[in-house]
Amino acid sequence: VIHDIAVVGAGPAGLIAAGRAREVFRTGFDRSPSILVLDGNSGPGRKLLLTGGGRCNLTNLQSDVQHLASRYGREGRALISPFSRFSPHDCIELFSRLGLETKVEAESRVFPCDDSAASVLAALLSYCEGPEVEFRYGETIAGIESAEPDGRPRTYHLESRRGHRFEARTLIMATGGFARPDTGSDGSGFELLTSLGHRINRPDAMLVPLAVREKAVTSLMGVSLQDAGIRVLLSPPSSDHGSAKSGGLRPADERVLEKRRGKLLFTHFGLSGPAILNLSGRIGELEQEYAAERSRGYRLIIEINPSPDLGEEETDRLIRDRCAANPKKRLRNALEDLFPSRYSPVRDDAVAAILEGRAGELTREDRRILVRAAKGIRLTFARRMSPEDAIVARGGVPIDQVDFRRMESKTNPGLYIIGDMLDINRPSGGYSLQLCWASGWVAGEAAVQFLRG
Ligand SMILES: Cc1cc2nc3c(=O)[nH]c(=O)nc-3n(C[C@H](O)[C@H](O)[C@H](O)COP(=O)(O)OP(=O)(O)OC[C@H]3O[C@@H](n4cnc5c(N)ncnc54)[C@H](O)[C@@H]3O)c2cc1C
């Protein structure tokens, strides 16, 4: 049999493409389509089930398409067309039609009301349900050829590792990116596209957690800060941070390279959470920009400010008031809210020593040190975690090889490339899935249009 459409990859992008193709095919042909969905895993959507910590942040509710597209960085312009066809509002509407209600949380992140990624997958599968769509699991595609026999329209021939062969008039590639190969998206789809003449950009993990040098950070594992100030500093070798000598003072020649704000999470190796993931790409650039300095002993310091709205003067006043009210108390008790004891493992030695003193005996100089120290927990950047730990990995099909009005390959007519396969910067916050939905929706429609001729 020659199928109308073969979809390789039963992740979010492939599933929505199959569902949309089935839906639009029904109007316009006097027969049913034959859509084949192939996946190497034993079931669909393995990565989708992990999204948003199992809650699935399925889109980001931005109303302005230009603004939405701009969130994807330089390549974002290409997305204006697919997002005009399938916006975050359309996403919410589609899922509502499929029986899944959603809610909007902080930073416009959209989640299912029941906080379950499994419900999102179930809704998607219901979208594809019907005799027109056949699912074949355990079929990792290892070879693709496109043949154009004399006088007959071109078809795509697929062969799986098991030796099964499939043939289709159009092909939707949705095999995912390079991140988390354990979920099935192991990059093998890119080899298939290479065999069809596509160029692939080298993977480079993008949204990754950060490891720090201070081993003591382990004791903060699980602590999260809802709204922290984050600064990245270039610190010269002389600033012996962590030793009593430095007195917790930041040397004047330390340079602020980057400032961010947002939610972060301490992990057993360092830092994670949305603000850190979004910073990780920039840190990668800074690593390269300052490679020469780092080889001379400079360090990148990540400074975390748990109360970014509290200015230096207010902090100073707060410390003075607390000391005046509790002169007999140890400073660490009198100032527990400014210097929570849970941070003590990563605290500067000099600051820790001052906090052991009595509130009534705090000198002006030590108070100055405390005011500075209250502004930040300082950790030394060690490395970005590997692509295997990434939420989203950079790399994939360069955007200039795809016509985004149809998500079609510019060199292979009837071939569509969607979702994580595209080399597009995707920030954390539901943007990655929004790209899957929009590109899959457009590709599903375009494949049917291609079949109509
Ligand atoms: C831990 C984690 C949390 C995340 N949280 C969010 C979030 O909350 N919000 C958000 O927007 N994004 C999130 N993401 C990103 C999001 O999961 C991806 O953008 C999305 O899953 C990509 O969908 P896809 O369909 O392109 O590819 P995938 O979901 O990777 O699916 C690809 C499918 O193709 C199959 N496949 C691969 N190669 C072959 C082959 N050769 N033959 C046959 N089948 C093949 C795989 O088995 C897989 O099922 C998260 C990612 C991770 C890892």
XYZ file of C-alpha atoms in Angstrom, residues 125-433:
309
model
C -4.375 10.845 20.708
C -8.134 11.410 20.623
C -7.492 14.015 17.912
C -5.859 11.290 15.792
C -8.317 8.543 16.607
C -10.082 6.913 13.693
C -9.605 4.223 11.066
C -7.706 6.700 8.849
C -4.719 6.851 11.192
C -2.597 3.774 11.796
C 0.056 3.723 14.530
C 3.082 1.452 14.272
C 5.347 1.420 17.324
C 8.770 -0.183 17.694
C 9.593 0.932 14.156
C 12.744 3.024 14.223
C 13.213 4.327 10.721
C 16.783 3.802 9.558
C 16.589 4.590 5.865
C 14.655 6.932 3.574
C 14.690 7.270 -0.186
C 12.594 9.390 -2.392
C 11.823 7.862 -5.749
C 10.296 9.485 -8.783
C 9.558 6.679 -11.190
C 8.898 7.703 -14.788
C 5.671 9.587 -15.166
C 4.483 8.723 -11.641
C 4.407 11.124 -8.723
C 7.301 10.934 -6.306
C 6.925 8.737 -3.209
C 8.970 8.302 -0.057
C 10.260 4.848 0.833
C 11.039 4.165 4.471
C 12.764 1.216 6.022
C 12.845 0.421 9.721
C 15.646 -1.232 11.706
C 13.484 -4.345 11.764
C 13.518 -4.387 7.990
C 9.888 -3.332 7.533
C 9.240 -1.129 4.510
C 6.683 1.630 4.144
C 5.770 3.910 1.265
C 3.972 7.245 1.279
C 3.223 10.157 -1.022
C 4.113 12.745 1.588
C 6.390 12.535 4.596
C 6.218 14.516 7.831
C 9.452 14.322 9.815
C 8.887 14.876 13.551
C 11.660 12.884 15.191
C 12.600 15.551 17.730
C 15.923 17.183 18.532
C 19.103 16.228 20.329
C 17.987 16.731 23.953
C 17.261 13.764 26.201
C 18.011 10.922 23.751
C 16.636 8.482 26.341
C 13.123 9.582 25.339
C 13.614 8.372 21.759
C 14.731 11.539 20.006
C 18.267 10.308 19.527
C 19.152 12.394 16.474
C 18.633 9.505 14.069
C 16.010 11.559 12.225
C 18.708 14.032 11.249
C 20.720 11.296 9.559
C 17.641 10.477 7.517
C 17.310 14.085 6.404
C 21.022 14.191 5.574
C 20.463 11.275 3.230
C 17.818 13.393 1.470
C 20.356 16.173 0.984
C 19.623 18.346 4.014
C 22.349 20.103 5.956
C 22.135 19.798 9.755
C 23.552 22.207 12.325
C 25.748 20.690 15.010
C 23.962 20.162 18.335
C 24.778 22.499 21.133
C 22.831 22.168 24.333
C 20.856 25.286 24.937
C 18.613 25.187 27.975
C 20.771 23.338 30.481
C 21.241 23.501 34.245
C 24.515 24.931 35.543
C 27.054 23.205 37.766
C 29.004 25.238 40.328
C 32.334 24.557 42.048
C 31.113 24.859 45.646
C 30.328 21.307 46.752
C 28.384 22.688 49.719
C 25.583 23.708 47.356
C 24.336 20.122 47.677
C 22.878 21.029 51.045
C 20.594 23.587 49.351
C 19.140 20.966 47.026
C 15.402 21.522 46.545
C 15.398 25.111 47.799
C 13.645 27.321 45.258
C 13.485 31.100 44.973
C 10.377 32.467 43.271
C 11.883 35.769 42.238
C 15.635 36.048 42.562
C 18.014 38.596 41.118
C 20.831 36.886 39.233
C 24.075 38.514 38.124
C 26.994 36.989 36.297
C 30.304 38.576 37.259
C 33.795 38.228 35.882
C 36.010 38.019 38.926
C 39.783 38.483 38.713
C 42.122 35.925 40.322
C 43.082 38.326 43.153
C 39.554 38.461 44.569
C 39.916 35.471 46.791
C 36.210 35.007 47.371
C 35.440 32.673 50.188
C 38.500 33.443 52.232
C 38.536 35.595 55.319
C 40.976 37.912 53.571
C 38.423 39.228 51.132
C 36.138 40.179 53.977
C 33.149 39.434 51.732
C 33.834 42.570 49.771
C 33.536 42.606 46.054
C 36.627 44.039 44.459
C 35.922 47.105 42.359
C 37.473 45.499 39.288
C 34.883 42.740 39.170
C 32.704 43.190 36.091
C 28.966 42.610 35.772
C 28.422 40.687 32.527
C 24.745 39.834 32.741
C 21.702 40.552 34.907
C 18.548 38.479 35.077
C 15.592 37.941 37.344
C 13.233 35.029 37.872
C 12.617 31.668 39.427
C 15.508 29.402 40.269
C 16.132 26.130 41.978
C 19.153 24.727 43.806
C 20.095 21.201 42.763
C 22.673 18.705 43.999
C 25.232 20.024 41.468
C 24.286 23.687 41.280
C 21.422 25.637 39.770
C 18.371 25.024 37.638
C 14.871 26.481 37.193
C 13.495 28.719 34.412
C 15.718 31.752 35.005
C 18.865 29.595 35.033
C 17.842 27.545 31.986
C 17.214 30.739 30.062
C 20.575 32.096 31.202
C 22.466 28.968 30.172
C 22.784 29.896 26.496
C 24.251 33.277 27.428
C 26.641 31.634 29.900
C 27.849 29.423 27.047
C 28.668 32.557 25.048
C 30.387 34.162 28.026
C 32.470 31.014 28.525
C 33.809 31.468 25.012
C 34.147 35.256 25.152
C 36.187 35.069 28.334
C 38.047 31.823 27.655
C 41.409 33.630 27.687
C 40.690 35.317 31.046
C 39.432 32.083 32.559
C 42.628 30.300 31.588
C 44.451 33.047 33.553
C 42.449 32.304 36.681
C 39.474 34.638 36.278
C 36.181 33.088 37.340
C 32.577 33.552 36.334
C 30.618 34.157 39.520
C 26.894 33.642 39.648
C 25.502 35.938 42.294
C 22.017 35.205 43.514
C 20.004 37.827 45.319
C 17.006 36.304 47.119
C 15.413 39.735 47.734
C 16.166 41.829 44.659
C 13.724 44.597 45.580
C 15.521 45.455 48.794
C 17.973 48.328 48.167
C 21.300 48.798 50.001
C 20.003 51.686 52.098
C 16.923 49.744 53.172
C 19.067 46.738 53.998
C 21.372 48.917 56.071
C 18.417 50.434 57.924
C 16.921 46.997 58.483
C 20.178 45.684 59.968
C 20.529 48.708 62.250
C 16.923 48.421 63.465
C 17.250 44.694 64.169
C 20.513 45.201 66.066
C 19.069 48.035 68.129
C 16.022 45.924 69.011
C 17.981 42.747 69.881
C 21.437 43.798 71.110
C 21.992 40.581 73.085
C 21.077 38.196 70.291
C 23.600 36.592 67.976
C 23.504 38.345 64.624
C 22.642 35.157 62.788
C 19.461 34.906 64.868
C 18.607 38.597 64.791
C 19.074 38.660 61.006
C 17.701 35.231 60.108
C 15.433 36.634 57.359
C 18.342 38.405 55.633
C 20.798 35.563 56.158
C 18.707 32.390 56.286
C 20.601 29.613 58.036
C 19.909 27.256 55.126
C 22.401 29.273 53.058
C 25.147 29.008 55.662
C 26.965 26.150 53.841
C 27.688 28.424 50.887
C 28.315 31.556 52.899
C 31.527 33.518 52.750
C 33.760 32.657 55.773
C 34.177 36.287 56.769
C 30.433 36.887 56.717
C 29.808 33.703 58.672
C 32.280 34.900 61.331
C 30.554 38.284 61.635
C 27.153 36.608 62.017
C 28.442 34.744 65.084
C 28.904 38.086 66.902
C 26.369 39.895 69.112
C 23.959 42.283 67.448
C 24.823 45.055 69.882
C 28.536 44.884 68.994
C 28.338 45.152 65.214
C 30.944 47.592 63.923
C 30.244 50.002 61.098
C 32.760 48.210 58.840
C 31.216 44.779 59.488
C 27.761 46.208 58.874
C 28.949 47.421 55.492
C 30.122 43.881 54.712
C 26.771 42.450 55.777
C 24.827 44.917 53.625
C 26.846 43.798 50.607
C 26.615 40.122 51.513
C 22.834 40.284 51.965
C 22.624 41.124 48.293
C 23.964 37.862 47.130
C 24.898 34.244 47.462
C 28.024 33.892 45.368
C 28.717 30.674 43.518
C 31.524 29.913 41.098
C 30.350 28.735 37.698
C 31.918 25.377 36.817
C 30.225 24.203 33.635
C 27.020 23.872 31.724
C 25.500 20.434 32.097
C 25.642 18.184 29.023
C 23.064 17.913 26.203
C 21.746 14.767 27.850
C 20.585 16.956 30.761
C 19.143 19.607 28.490
C 15.490 20.584 28.296
C 15.993 21.790 24.769
C 19.093 21.305 22.645
C 20.243 23.678 19.982
C 21.018 22.302 16.550
C 18.935 20.721 13.825
C 17.612 21.738 10.435
C 18.622 25.332 9.602
C 15.594 27.529 9.035
C 16.702 28.557 5.536
C 16.017 25.014 4.314
C 12.336 25.125 5.174
C 9.434 27.105 3.705
C 7.626 28.100 6.879
C 4.366 28.892 5.069
C 3.959 25.140 4.638
C 6.760 23.742 6.843
C 7.954 22.088 3.661
C 11.526 21.262 2.738
C 12.743 23.651 0.062
C 14.546 20.814 -1.716
C 12.177 17.843 -1.287
C 8.572 18.547 -2.326
C 6.075 16.777 -0.103
C 8.532 16.514 2.808
C 7.666 18.477 5.968
C 9.984 19.192 8.914
C 8.484 20.202 12.253
C 8.892 20.544 16.029
C 12.233 20.102 17.758
C 13.924 19.137 14.487
C 14.135 22.839 13.613
C 17.207 24.731 14.714
C 15.417 27.516 16.534
C 16.196 29.039 19.909
C 13.324 28.112 22.242
C 13.088 29.759 25.644
C 11.563 27.958 28.598
C 7.891 28.754 29.292
C 5.795 26.666 26.888
C 7.471 28.103 23.785
C 8.911 24.797 22.686
C 5.548 23.070 22.545
